[in-house]
Each structure stands twice: as C-alpha cells, then as structure tokens.
PDB file of C-alpha atoms in Angstrom:
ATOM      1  CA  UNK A  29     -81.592 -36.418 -13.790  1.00 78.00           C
ATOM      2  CA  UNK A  30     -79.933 -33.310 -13.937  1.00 92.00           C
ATOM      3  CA  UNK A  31     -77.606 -31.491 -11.711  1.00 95.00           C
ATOM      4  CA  UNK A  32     -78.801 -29.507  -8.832  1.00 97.00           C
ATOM      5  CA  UNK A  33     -76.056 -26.669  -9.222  1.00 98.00           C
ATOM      6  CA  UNK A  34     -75.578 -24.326 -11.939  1.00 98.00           C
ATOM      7  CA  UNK A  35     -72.765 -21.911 -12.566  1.00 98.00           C
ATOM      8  CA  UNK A  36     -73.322 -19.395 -14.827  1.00 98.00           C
ATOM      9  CA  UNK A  37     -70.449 -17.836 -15.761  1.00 98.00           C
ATOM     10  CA  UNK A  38     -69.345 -14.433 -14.931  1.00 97.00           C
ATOM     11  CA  UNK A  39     -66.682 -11.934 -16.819  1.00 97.00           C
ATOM     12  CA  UNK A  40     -66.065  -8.787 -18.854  1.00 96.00           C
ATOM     13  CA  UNK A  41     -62.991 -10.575 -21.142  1.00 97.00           C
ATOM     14  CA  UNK A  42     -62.612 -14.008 -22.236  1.00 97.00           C
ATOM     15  CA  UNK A  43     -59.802 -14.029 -19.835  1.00 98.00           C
ATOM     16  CA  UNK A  44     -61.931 -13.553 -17.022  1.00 98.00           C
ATOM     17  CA  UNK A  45     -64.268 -15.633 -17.741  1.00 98.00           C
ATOM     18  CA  UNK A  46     -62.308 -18.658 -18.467  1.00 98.00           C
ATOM     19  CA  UNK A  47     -60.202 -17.875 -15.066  1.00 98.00           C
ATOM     20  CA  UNK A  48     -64.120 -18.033 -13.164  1.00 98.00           C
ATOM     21  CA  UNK A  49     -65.243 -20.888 -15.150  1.00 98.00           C
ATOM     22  CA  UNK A  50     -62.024 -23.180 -14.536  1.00 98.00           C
ATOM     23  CA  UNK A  51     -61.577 -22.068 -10.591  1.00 98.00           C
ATOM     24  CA  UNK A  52     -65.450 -23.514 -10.603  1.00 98.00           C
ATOM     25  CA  UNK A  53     -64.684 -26.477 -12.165  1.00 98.00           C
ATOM     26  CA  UNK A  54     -61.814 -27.378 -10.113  1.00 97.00           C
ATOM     27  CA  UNK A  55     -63.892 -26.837  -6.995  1.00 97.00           C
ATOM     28  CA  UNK A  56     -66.223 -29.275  -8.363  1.00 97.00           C
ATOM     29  CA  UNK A  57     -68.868 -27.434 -10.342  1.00 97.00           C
ATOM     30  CA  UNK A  58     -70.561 -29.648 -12.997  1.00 95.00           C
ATOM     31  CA  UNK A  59     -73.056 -27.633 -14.993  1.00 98.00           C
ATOM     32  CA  UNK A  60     -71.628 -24.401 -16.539  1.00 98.00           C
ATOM     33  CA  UNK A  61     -73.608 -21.985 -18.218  1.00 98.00           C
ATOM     34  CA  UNK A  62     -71.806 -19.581 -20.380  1.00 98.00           C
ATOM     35  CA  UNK A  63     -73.182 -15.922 -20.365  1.00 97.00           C
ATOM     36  CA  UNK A  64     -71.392 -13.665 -22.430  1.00 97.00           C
ATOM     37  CA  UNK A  65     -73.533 -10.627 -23.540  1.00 92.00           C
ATOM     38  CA  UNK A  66     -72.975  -7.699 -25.241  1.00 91.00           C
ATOM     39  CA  UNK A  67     -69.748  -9.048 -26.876  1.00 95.00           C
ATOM     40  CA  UNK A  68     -68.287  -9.347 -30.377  1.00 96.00           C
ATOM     41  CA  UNK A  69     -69.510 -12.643 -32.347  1.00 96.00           C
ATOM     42  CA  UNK A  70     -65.677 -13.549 -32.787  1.00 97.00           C
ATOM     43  CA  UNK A  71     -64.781 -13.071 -28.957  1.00 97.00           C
ATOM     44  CA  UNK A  72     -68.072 -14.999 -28.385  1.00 98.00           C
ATOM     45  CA  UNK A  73     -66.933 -17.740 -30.260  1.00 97.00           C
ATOM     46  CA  UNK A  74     -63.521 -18.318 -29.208  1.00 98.00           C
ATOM     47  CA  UNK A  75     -64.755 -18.132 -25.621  1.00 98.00           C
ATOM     48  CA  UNK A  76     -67.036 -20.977 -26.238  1.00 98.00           C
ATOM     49  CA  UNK A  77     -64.912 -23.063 -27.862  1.00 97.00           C
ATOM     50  CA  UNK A  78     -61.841 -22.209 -25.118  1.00 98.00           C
ATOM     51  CA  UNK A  79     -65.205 -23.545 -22.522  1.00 98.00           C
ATOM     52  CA  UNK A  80     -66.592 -26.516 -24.590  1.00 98.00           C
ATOM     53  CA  UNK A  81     -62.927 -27.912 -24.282  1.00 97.00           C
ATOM     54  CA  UNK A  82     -62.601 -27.523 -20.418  1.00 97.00           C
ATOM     55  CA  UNK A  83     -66.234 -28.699 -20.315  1.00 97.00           C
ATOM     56  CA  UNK A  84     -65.092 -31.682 -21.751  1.00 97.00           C
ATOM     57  CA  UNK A  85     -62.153 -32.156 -20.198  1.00 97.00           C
ATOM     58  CA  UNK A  86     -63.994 -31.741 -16.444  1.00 97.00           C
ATOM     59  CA  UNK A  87     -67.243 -34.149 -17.933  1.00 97.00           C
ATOM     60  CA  UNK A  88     -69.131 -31.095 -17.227  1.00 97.00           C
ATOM     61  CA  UNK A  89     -72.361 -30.290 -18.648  1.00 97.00           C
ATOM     62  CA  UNK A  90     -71.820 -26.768 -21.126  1.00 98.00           C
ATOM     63  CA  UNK A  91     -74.818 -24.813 -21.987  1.00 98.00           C
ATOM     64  CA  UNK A  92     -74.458 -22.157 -23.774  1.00 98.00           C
ATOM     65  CA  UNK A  93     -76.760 -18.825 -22.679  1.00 97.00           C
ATOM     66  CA  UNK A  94     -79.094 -17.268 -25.037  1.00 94.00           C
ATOM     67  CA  UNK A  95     -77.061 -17.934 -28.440  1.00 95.00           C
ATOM     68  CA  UNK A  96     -78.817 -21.085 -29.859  1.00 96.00           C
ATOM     69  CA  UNK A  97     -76.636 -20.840 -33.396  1.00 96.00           C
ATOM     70  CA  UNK A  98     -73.291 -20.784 -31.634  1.00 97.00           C
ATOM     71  CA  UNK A  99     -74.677 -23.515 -28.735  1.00 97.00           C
ATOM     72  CA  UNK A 100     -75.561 -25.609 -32.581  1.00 97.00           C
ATOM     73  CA  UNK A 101     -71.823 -24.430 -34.229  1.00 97.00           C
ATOM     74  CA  UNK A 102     -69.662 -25.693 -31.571  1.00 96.00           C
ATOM     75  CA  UNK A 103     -72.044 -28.771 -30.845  1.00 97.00           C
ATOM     76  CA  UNK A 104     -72.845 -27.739 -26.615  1.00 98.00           C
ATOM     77  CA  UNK A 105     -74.400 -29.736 -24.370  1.00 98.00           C
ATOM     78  CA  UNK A 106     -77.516 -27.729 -25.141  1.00 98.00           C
ATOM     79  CA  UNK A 107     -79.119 -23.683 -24.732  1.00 98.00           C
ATOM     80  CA  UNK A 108     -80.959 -21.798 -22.131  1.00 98.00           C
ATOM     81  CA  UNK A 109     -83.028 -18.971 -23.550  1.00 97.00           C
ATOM     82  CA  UNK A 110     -84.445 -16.356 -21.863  1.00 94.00           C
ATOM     83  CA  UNK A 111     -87.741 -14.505 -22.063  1.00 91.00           C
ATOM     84  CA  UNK A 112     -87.320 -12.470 -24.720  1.00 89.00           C
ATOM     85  CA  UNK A 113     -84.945 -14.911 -26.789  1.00 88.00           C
ATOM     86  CA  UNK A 114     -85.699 -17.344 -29.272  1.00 90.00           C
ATOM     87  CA  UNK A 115     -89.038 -19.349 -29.085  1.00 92.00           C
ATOM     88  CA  UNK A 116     -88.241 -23.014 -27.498  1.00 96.00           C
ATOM     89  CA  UNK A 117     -90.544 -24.764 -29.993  1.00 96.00           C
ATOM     90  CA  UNK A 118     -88.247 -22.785 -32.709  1.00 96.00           C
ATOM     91  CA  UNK A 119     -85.065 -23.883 -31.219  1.00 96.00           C
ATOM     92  CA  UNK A 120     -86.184 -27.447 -30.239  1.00 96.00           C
ATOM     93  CA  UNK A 121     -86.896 -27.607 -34.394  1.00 96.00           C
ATOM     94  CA  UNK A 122     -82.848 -26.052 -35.351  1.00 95.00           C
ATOM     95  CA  UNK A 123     -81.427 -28.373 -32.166  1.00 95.00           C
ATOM     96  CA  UNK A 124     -83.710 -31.990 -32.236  1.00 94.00           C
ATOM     97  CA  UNK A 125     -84.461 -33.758 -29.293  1.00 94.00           C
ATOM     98  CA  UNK A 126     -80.903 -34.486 -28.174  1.00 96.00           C
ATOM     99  CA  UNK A 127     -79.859 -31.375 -26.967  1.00 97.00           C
ATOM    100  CA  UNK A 128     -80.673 -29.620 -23.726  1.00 98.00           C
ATOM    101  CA  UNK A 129     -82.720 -26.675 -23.573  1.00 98.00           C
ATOM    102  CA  UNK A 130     -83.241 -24.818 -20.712  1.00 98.00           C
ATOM    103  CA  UNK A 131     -85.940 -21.744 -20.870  1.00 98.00           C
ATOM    104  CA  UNK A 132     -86.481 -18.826 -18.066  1.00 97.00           C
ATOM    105  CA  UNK A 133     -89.609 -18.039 -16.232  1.00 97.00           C
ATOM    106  CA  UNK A 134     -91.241 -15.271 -13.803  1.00 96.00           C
ATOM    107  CA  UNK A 135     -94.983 -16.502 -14.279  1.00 97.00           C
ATOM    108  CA  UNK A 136     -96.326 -20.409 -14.060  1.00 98.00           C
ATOM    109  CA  UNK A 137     -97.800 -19.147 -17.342  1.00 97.00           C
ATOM    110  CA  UNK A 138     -94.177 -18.907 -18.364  1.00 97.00           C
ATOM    111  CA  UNK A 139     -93.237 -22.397 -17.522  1.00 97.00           C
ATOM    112  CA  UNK A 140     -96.666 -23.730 -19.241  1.00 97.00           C
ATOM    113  CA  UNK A 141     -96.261 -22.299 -22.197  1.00 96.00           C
ATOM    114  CA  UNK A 142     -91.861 -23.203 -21.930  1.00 97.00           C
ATOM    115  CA  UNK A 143     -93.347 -27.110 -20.839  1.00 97.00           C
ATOM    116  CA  UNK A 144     -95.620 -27.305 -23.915  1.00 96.00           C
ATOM    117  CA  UNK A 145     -92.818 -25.995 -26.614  1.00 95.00           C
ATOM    118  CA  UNK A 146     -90.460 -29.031 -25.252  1.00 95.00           C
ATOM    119  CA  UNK A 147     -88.590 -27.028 -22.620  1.00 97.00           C
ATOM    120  CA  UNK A 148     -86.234 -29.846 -20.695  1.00 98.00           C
ATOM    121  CA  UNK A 149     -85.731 -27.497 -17.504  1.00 98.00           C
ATOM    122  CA  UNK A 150     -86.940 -24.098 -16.196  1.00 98.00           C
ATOM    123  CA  UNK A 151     -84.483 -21.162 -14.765  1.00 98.00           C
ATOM    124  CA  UNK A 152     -87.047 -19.459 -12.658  1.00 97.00           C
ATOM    125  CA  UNK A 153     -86.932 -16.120 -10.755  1.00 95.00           C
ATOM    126  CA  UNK A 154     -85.328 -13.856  -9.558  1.00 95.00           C
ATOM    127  CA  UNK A 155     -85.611 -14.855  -6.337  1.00 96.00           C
ATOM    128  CA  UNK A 156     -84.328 -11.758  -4.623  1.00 92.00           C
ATOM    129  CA  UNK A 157     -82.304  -8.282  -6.490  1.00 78.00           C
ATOM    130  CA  UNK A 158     -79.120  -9.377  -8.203  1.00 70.00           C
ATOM    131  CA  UNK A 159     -77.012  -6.765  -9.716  1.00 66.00           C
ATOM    132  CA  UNK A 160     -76.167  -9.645 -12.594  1.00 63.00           C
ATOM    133  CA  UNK A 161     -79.080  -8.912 -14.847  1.00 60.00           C
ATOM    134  CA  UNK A 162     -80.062  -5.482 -16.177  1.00 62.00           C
ATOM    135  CA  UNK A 163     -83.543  -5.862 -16.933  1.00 66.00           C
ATOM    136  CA  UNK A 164     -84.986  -8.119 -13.542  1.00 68.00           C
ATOM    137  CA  UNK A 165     -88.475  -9.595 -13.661  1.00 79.00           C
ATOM    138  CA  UNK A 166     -90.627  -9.122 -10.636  1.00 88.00           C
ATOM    139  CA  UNK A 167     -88.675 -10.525  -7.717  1.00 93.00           C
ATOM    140  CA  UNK A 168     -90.606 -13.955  -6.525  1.00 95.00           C
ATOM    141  CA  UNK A 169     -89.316 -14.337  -2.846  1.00 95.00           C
ATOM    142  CA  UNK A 170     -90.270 -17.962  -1.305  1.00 96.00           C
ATOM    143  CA  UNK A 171     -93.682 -17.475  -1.024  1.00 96.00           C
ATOM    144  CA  UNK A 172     -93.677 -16.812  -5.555  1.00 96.00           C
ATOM    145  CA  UNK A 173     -91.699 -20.435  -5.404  1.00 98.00           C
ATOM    146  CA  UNK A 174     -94.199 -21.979  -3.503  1.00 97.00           C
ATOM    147  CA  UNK A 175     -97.270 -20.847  -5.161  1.00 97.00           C
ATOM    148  CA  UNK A 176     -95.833 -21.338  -8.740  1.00 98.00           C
ATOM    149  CA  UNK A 177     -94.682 -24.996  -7.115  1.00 98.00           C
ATOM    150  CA  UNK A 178     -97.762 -25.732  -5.885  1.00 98.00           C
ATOM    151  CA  UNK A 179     -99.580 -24.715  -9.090  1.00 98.00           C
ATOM    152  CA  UNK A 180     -97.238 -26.802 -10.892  1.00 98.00           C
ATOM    153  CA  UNK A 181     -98.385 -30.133  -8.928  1.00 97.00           C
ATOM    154  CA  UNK A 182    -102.133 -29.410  -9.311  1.00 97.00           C
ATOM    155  CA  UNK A 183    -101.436 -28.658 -12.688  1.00 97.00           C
ATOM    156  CA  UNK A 184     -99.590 -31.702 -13.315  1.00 97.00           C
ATOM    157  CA  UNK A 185     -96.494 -30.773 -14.774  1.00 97.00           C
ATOM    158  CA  UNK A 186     -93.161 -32.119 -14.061  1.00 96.00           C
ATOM    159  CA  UNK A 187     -90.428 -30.510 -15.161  1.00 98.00           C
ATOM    160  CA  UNK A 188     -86.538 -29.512 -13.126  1.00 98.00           C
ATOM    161  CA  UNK A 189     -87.430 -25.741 -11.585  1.00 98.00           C
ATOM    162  CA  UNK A 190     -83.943 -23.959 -10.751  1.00 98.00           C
ATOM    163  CA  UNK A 191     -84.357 -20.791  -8.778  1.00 98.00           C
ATOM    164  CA  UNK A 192     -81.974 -18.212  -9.750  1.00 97.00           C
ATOM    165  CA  UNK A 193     -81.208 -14.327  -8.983  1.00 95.00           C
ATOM    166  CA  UNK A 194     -79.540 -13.321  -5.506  1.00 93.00           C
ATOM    167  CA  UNK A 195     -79.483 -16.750  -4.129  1.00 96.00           C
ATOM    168  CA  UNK A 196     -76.972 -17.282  -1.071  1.00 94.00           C
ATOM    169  CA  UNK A 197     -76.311 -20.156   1.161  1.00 95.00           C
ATOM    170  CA  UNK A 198     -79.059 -20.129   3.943  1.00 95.00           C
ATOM    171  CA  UNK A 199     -81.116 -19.507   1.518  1.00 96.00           C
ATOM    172  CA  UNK A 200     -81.151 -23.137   0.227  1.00 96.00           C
ATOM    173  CA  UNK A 201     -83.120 -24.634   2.478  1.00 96.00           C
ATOM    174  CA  UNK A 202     -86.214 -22.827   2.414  1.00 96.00           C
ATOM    175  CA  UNK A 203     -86.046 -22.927  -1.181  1.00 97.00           C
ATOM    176  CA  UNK A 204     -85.827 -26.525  -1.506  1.00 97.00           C
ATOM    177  CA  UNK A 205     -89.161 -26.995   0.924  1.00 96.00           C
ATOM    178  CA  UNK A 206     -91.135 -25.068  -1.900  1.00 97.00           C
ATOM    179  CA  UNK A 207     -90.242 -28.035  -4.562  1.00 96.00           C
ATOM    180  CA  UNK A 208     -87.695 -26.574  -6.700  1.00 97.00           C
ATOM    181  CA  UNK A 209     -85.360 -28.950  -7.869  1.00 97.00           C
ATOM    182  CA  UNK A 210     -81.924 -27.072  -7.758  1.00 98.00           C
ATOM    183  CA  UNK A 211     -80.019 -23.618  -8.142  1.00 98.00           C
ATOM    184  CA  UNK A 212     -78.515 -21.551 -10.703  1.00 98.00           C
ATOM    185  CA  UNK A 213     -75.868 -19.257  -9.479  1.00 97.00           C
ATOM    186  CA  UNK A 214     -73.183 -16.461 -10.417  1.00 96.00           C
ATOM    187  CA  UNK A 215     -71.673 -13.954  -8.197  1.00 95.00           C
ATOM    188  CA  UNK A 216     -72.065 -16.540  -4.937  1.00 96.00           C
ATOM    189  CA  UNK A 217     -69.422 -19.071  -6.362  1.00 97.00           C
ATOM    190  CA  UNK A 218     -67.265 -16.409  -8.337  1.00 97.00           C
ATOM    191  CA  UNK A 219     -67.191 -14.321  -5.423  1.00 96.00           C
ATOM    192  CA  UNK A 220     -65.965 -16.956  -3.229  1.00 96.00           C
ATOM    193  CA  UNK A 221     -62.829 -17.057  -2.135  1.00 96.00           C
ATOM    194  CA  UNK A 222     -63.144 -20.912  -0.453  1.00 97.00           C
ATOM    195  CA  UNK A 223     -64.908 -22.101  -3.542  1.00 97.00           C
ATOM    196  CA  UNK A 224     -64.254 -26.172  -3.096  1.00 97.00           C
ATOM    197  CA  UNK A 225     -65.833 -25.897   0.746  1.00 97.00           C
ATOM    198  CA  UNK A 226     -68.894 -23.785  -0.972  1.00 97.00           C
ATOM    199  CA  UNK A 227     -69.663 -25.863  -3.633  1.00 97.00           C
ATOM    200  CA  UNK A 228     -69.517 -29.034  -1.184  1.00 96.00           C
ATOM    201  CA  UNK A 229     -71.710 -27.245   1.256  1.00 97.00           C
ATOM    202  CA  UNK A 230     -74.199 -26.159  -1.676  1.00 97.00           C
ATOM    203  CA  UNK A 231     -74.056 -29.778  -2.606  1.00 96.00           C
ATOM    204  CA  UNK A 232     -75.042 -30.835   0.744  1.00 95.00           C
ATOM    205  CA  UNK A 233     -77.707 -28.725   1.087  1.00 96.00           C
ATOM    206  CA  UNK A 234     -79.243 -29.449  -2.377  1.00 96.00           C
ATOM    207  CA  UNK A 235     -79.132 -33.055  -1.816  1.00 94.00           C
ATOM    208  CA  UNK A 236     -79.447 -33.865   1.479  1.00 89.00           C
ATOM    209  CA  UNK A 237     -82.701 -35.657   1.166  1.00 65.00           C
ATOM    210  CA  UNK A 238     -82.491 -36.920  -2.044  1.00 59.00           C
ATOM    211  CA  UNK A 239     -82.361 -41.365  -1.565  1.00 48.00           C
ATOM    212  CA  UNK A 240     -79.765 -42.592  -3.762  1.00 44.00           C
TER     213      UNK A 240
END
C-alpha cells in the first residue's frame, strides 16, 4: 500500500528546491512529488534528474508532477496529473501498468471518471485556501471529504484518497474519520523549522489506527 504522506516539493530555483526536497528526506519523508511549473524544459530536467538520484538514494518514492514525458525520460516512480493535464487513460497507454499514476479531483465525478481511466491514487481537494496553487478548485472542507467518501463506499470504489490544499496538523484527525487514506503536503513541512519531530508526529497521526 502506499504511503500516507506526500511532500510535494516547493521552490523558485533548482537550488531551492533540492535544499526543501533533501531537508524532507532527511527528516524522514518517503513520497516526494516534484512540482516545478512555469520553468525552462532544461532546468526542469536537470532538477529531476538531481531528485530521481536522491530519491533513490533515500528509497523514496519520486513522482514527478504534471510532466508525464519527463516522469517517462528519466524513468520516475510514476506521474500525478492534474485536472486540466493529460488524460490518465492517455498516459496509462505512453507509461504501462508499472508506473504510478496519481490524478487530482474536486468532484466524486472526478475520481469516477480518474478510477475508470486506471488512476492508481487520487489527490483530492483543496481542503481549505492554500496560497500554493494559482487556480484553486472549490474548497471541500470536511464535510466535501465525507460526502465524496461516503459516495465512494456506496459506489463501490476503492481507490487511496489524499487530501491536499492548506492542510495543518490538527487537522489530521478529522480528516482521517471521513476515510481518506493519507495527505499530500507543501508549505507545512517546508515551512517547518523542526521538520524530523513534524513528520514523526504526521506519521503518528496518519497511522495510528492502522493494525500492522
């Protein structure tokens, strides 16, 4: 099964970046999702491959956000595509059925449609306003997690639900009553300044009553 806790990545240079996505690694973090937008293909690259080789080096799942070529070029752990990106079904085609592909949602219609294209986990939200993302979605709140949830279990489908988009640390409980099965975050663990103790804690919380 996968993770609970994603960290997607946060920085204006590769520099950055790589400084957020190795201080989460070494305080534990093993999912990264690199997000990179609005920068050259060649900086893109290099950032990924700089990534892919910490990734590796920390046994770290790498995901690689919204760019399913370069996720295919530098042979990721998988994609996550948003809304507008490209369609899952197209990308489950280019990657085959070993790679992980992640797809966001706002709607349960979102998640249907992600579920019947051979999605492997949903990114759904935003939960509350994050400054993160430009263009937000309509912001869910607990009760949207619980309907969609609950929808999702009359509906029958079964598929990892991460809520993402504002998400802090008391926050985790609540949202794990509703059925979701972990978190994405961003600015909570690069803002952090005790990163090891909030990634334990986050851990706690997310898997406190899982049976192992």
């Amino acid at each position: 099964m996968y993770n609970k806790l994603q960290y997607i990545s946060q920085g204006k240079t590769i520099e950055e970046q790589l400084y957020n996505i190795h201080q989460a690694l070494d305080a534990g973090c093993d999912w990264v999702q690199m997000r990179f937008k609005d920068q050259t293909a060649k900086d893109t690259f290099a950032l990924a491959e700089a990534v892919k080789f910490l990734c590796e080096e920390y046994l770290t799942n790498f995901i690689v956000n919204d760019n399913l070529y370069l996720a295919q070029q530098i042979a990721a752990d998988g994609v996550h595509l948003g809304l507008t990106d490209m369609n899952i079904a197209e990308a489950r085609a280019i990657l085959g059925n070993t790679k992980i592909i992640g797809g966001t949602a706002n709607t349960f219609e979102d998640i249907e449609n992600h579920v019947k294209n051979g999605c492997d986990y949903i990114g759904l939200g935003p939960f509350r306003f994050t400054a993160t993302k430009e263009k937000l979605s309509p912001i869910l709140g607990l009760s949207g997690y619980f309907e969609i949830l609950q929808k999702m279990k009359k509906n029958k489908i079964s598929i990892p639900v991460y809520a993402i988009g504002g998400i802090n640390l008391k926050d985790i409980n609540p949202l794990m009553e509703t059925g979701i099965h972990g978190i994405a975050v961003s600015g909570m663990i690069t803002e952090s300044d005790e990163k090891k103790k909030l990634i334990q804690q986050l851990n706690e919380k997310l898997y406190a009553n899982v049976i192992v």
